Coordinates of C-alpha atoms in Angstrom, one line a residue:
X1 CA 162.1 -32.8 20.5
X2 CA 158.3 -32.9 21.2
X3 CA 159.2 -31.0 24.6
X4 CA 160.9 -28.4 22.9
X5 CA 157.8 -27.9 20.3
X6 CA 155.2 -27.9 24.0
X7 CA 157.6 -25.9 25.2
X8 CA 157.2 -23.1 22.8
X9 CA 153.8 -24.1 22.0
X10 CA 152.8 -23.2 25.6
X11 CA 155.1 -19.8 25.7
X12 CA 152.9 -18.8 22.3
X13 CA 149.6 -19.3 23.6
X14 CA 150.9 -17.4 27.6
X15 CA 151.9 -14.7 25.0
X16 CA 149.1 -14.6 23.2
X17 CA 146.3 -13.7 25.8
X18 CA 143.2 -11.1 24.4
X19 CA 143.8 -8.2 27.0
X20 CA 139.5 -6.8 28.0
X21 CA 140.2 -4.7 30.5
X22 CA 142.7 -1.3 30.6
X23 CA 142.8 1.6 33.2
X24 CA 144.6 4.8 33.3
X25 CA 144.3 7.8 36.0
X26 CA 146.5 10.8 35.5
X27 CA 146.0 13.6 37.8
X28 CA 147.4 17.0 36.9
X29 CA 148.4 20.5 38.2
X30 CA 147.9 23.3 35.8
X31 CA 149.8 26.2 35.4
X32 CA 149.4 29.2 33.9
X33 CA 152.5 31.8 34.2
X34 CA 153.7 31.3 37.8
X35 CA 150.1 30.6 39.3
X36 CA 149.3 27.5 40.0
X37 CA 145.4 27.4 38.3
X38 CA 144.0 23.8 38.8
X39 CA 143.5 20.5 39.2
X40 CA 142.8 18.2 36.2
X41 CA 142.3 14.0 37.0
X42 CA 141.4 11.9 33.9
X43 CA 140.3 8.4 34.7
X44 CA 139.7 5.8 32.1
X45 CA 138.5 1.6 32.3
X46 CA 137.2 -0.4 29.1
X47 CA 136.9 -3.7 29.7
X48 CA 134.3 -6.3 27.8
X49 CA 134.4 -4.5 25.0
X50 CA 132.9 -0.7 27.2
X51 CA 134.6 2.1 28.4
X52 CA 134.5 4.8 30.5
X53 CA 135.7 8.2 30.9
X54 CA 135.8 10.3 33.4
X55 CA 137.6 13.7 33.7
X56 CA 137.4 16.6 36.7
X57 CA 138.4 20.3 36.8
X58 CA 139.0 22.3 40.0
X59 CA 140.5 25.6 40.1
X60 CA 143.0 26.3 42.7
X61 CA 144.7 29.2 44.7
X62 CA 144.2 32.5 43.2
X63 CA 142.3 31.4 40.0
X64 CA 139.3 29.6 42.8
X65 CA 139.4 33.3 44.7
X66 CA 138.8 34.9 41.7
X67 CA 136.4 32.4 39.5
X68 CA 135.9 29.5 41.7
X69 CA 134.8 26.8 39.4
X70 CA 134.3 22.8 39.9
X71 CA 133.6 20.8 37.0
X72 CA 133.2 16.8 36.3
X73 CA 132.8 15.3 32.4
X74 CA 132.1 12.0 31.7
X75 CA 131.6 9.2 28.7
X76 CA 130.2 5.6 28.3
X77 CA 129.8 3.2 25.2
X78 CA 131.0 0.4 23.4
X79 CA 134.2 0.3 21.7
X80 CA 133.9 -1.0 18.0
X81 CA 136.4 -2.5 15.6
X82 CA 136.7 1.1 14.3
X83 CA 135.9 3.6 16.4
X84 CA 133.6 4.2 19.4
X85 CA 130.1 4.0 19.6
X86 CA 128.7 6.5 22.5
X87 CA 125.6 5.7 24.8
X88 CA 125.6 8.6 27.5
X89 CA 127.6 11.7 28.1
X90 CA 127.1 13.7 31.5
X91 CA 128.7 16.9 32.8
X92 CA 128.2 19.3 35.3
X93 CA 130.0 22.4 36.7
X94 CA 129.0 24.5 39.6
X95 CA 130.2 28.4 39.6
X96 CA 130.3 30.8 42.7
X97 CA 126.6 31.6 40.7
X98 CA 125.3 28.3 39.3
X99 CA 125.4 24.4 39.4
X100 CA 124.9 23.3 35.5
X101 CA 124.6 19.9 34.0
X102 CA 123.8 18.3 30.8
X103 CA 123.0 15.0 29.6
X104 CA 123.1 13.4 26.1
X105 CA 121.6 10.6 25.1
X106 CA 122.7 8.3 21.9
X107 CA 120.4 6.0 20.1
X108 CA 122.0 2.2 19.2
X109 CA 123.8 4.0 16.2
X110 CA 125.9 6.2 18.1
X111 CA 124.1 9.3 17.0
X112 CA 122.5 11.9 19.9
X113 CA 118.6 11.8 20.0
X114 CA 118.0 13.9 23.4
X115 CA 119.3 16.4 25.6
X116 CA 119.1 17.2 28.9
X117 CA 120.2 20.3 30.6
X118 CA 119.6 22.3 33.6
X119 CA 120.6 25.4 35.1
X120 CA 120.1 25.7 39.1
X121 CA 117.1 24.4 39.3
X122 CA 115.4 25.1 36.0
X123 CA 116.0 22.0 33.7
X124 CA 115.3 21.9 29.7
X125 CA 114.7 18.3 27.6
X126 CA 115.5 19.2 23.6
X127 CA 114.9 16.3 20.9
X128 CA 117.8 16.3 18.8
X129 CA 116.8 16.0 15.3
X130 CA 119.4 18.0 13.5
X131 CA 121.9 16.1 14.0
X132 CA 124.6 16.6 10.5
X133 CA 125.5 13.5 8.6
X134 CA 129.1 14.3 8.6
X135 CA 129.1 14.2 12.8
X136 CA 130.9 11.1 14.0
X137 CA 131.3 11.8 17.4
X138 CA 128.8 14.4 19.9
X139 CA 131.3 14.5 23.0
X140 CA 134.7 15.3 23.7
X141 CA 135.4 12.6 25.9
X142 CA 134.2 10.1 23.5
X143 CA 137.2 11.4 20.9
X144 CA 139.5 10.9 24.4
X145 CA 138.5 7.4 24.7
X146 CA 139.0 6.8 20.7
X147 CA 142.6 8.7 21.1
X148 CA 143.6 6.6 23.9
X149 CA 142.0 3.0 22.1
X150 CA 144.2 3.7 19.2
X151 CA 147.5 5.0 21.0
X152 CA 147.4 1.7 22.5
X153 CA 146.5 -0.1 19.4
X154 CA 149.0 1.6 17.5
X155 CA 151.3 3.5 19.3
X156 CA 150.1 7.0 17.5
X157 CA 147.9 10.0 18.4
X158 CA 146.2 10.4 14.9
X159 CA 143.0 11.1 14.8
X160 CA 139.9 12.6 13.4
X161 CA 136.6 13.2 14.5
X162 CA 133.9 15.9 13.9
X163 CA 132.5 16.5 17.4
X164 CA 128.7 17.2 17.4
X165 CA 127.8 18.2 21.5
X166 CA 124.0 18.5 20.3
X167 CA 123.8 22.0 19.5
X168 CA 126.4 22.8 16.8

């Protein structure tokens, strides 16, 4: 009897581990019409309670011929009990004209104090003071990494978030 109760006992607590770490990398080829228009990879890691997100753009084929453009997007911060808490959010895309970037920082609430942006090589530092009460969330990649939390969580895509990038 008492080796059928450690038995089960032991198959409860194997079953029971706290997953803290997750990764997913998808890599896709986007169409538009019969032209094949570019290349999209999405890579995402939280573990210890962080993640990371990371996506890239490259246009392909006749799309790069005509507007050849490369760009790279990309999230960290802590994942709470609800929600996600953003610390930095970088981009930067480079044209057949201009390399352009941006940087946004968060302060330890999750809300944007300061942008950084730059354009070839001129670069621009903006306080954000203005940033609206109802704004939850100041990148798009955060909102990824909050969809993709909660899919796993519960299996569903539902989700809402006011997006805030630093200017509107």
């Amino acid at each position: 009897m008492f080796k059928k109760i450690f038995l089960f006992a032991g198959m409860a607590l194997m079953s029971a581990q706290i997953v803290t770490a997750a990764e997913l990398k998808q890599e896709m080829d986007v169409s538009v019409g019969v032209f094949d228009a570019a290349k999209v990879s999405l890579a995402y890691t939280e573990a210890n309670g962080v993640f990371d997100i990371t996506s890239k753009v490259l246009t392909q084929n006749l799309f790069d011929t005509l507007y050849p453009f490369e760009g790279s997007y990309k999230s960290k911060g802590q994942i709470l009990t609800k929600g996600v808490k953003p610390e930095i959010y970088e981009t930067q895309s480079k044209t057949r004209r201009h390399i352009r970037g941006k940087t946004i920082f968060y302060d330890r609430f999750g809300k944007p104090y300061k942008r950084v942006s730059f354009k070839d090589k001129k670069q621009n530092m903006v306080r954000i003071d203005d940033v609206p009460e109802t704004a939850d969330a100041a990148d798009l990649q955060s909102v990824f990494a909050e969809l993709l939390i909660n899919f796993k969580q519960t299996g569903g895509c539902a989700l809402k978030r006011e997006v805030y990038d630093g200017k509107k």
